[in-house]
Short mmCIF file of C-alpha atoms in Angstrom, two decimals:
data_model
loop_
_atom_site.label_atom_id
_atom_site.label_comp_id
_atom_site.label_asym_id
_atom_site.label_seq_id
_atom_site.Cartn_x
_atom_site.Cartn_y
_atom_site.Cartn_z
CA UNK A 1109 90.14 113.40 91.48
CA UNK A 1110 88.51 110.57 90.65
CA UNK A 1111 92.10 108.68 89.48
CA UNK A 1112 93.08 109.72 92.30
CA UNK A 1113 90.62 107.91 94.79
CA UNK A 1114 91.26 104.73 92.51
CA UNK A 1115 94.93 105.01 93.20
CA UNK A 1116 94.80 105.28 96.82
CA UNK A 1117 91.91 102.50 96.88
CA UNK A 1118 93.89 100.26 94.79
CA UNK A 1119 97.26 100.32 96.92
CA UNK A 1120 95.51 99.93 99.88
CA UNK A 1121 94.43 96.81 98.64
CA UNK A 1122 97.56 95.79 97.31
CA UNK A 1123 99.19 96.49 100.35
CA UNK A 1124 96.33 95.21 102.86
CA UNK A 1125 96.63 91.90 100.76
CA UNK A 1126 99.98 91.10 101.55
CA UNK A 1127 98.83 88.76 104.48
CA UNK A 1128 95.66 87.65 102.71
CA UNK A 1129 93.11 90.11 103.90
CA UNK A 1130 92.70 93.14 101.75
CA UNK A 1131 90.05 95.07 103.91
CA UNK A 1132 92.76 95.89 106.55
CA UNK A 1133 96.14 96.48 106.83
CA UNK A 1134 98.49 95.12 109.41
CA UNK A 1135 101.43 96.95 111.43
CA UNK A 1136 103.89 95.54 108.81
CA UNK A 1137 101.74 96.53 105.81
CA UNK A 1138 101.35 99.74 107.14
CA UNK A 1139 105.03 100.40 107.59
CA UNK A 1140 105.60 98.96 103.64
CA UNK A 1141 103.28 101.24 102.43
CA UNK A 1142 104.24 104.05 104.51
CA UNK A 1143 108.01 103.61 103.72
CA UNK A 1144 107.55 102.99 99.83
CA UNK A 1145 104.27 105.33 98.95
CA UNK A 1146 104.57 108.19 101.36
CA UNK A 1147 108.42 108.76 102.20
CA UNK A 1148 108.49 111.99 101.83
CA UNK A 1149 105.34 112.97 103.40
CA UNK A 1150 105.74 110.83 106.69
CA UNK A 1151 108.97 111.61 108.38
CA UNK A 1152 111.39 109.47 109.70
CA UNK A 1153 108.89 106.66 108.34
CA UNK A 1154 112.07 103.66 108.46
CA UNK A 1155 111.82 104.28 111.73
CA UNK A 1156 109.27 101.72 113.94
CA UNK A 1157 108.99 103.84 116.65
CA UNK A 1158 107.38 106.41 114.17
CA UNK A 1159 105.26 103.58 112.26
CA UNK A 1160 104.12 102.51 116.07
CA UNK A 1161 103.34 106.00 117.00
CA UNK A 1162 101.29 107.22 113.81
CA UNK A 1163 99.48 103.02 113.03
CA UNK A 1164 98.45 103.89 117.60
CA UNK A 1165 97.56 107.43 116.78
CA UNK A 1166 94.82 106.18 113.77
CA UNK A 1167 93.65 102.64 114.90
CA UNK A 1168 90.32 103.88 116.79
CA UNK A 1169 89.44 100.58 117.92
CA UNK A 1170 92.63 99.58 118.90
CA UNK A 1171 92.40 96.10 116.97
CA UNK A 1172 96.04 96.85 115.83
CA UNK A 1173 94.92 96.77 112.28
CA UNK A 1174 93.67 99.65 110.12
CA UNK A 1175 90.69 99.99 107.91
CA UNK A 1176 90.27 101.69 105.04
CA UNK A 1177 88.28 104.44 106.96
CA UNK A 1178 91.28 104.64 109.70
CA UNK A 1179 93.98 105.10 107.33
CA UNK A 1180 91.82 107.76 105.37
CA UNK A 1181 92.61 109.35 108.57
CA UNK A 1182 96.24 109.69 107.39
CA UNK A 1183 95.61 110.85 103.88
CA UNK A 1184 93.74 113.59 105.06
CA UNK A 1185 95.97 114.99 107.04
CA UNK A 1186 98.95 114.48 105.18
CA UNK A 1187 96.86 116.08 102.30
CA UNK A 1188 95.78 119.18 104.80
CA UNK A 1189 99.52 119.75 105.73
CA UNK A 1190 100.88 119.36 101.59
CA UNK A 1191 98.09 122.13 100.98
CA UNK A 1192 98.91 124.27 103.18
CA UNK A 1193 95.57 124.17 104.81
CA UNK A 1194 96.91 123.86 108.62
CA UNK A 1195 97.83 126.14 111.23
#
């Protein structure tokens, strides 16, 4: 688990860097990620209507960036649906 956390820290990072920043990521890094790291798990993810939708859905503070802490948001519900664990 432990890789794991490391992995996810590490490309949000990578990601959030893009524009010089690497505490948040913008709309655009947050479609790049979506689209190359999570394809599968995020439907229709090419799509900006659905990279508008979700990025709306998980900035709390409306700031139209996402923190770390926001996009965890994401991970655990992706991770909740892959596992079964929702109804």
């Amino acid at each position: 688990m432990e890789s794991a956390i490391s992995t996810l820290v590490s490309q949000f990072k990578t990601f959030a860097g893009k524009d010089g920043s690497s505490d948040t990521l913008s709309k655009e890094e947050f479609r790049s990620l979506v689209t190359s790291q999570l394809p599968t798990f995020v439907k229709n993810s090419s799509d900006p209507a659905v990279i508008d939708q979700l990025m709306g859905s998980l900035d709390e503070n409306n700031d139209g960036e996402l923190t770390f802490l926001e996009f965890w948001q994401l991970i655990g519900s992706l991770a909740n649906k892959h596992g079964g664990f929702s109804q």
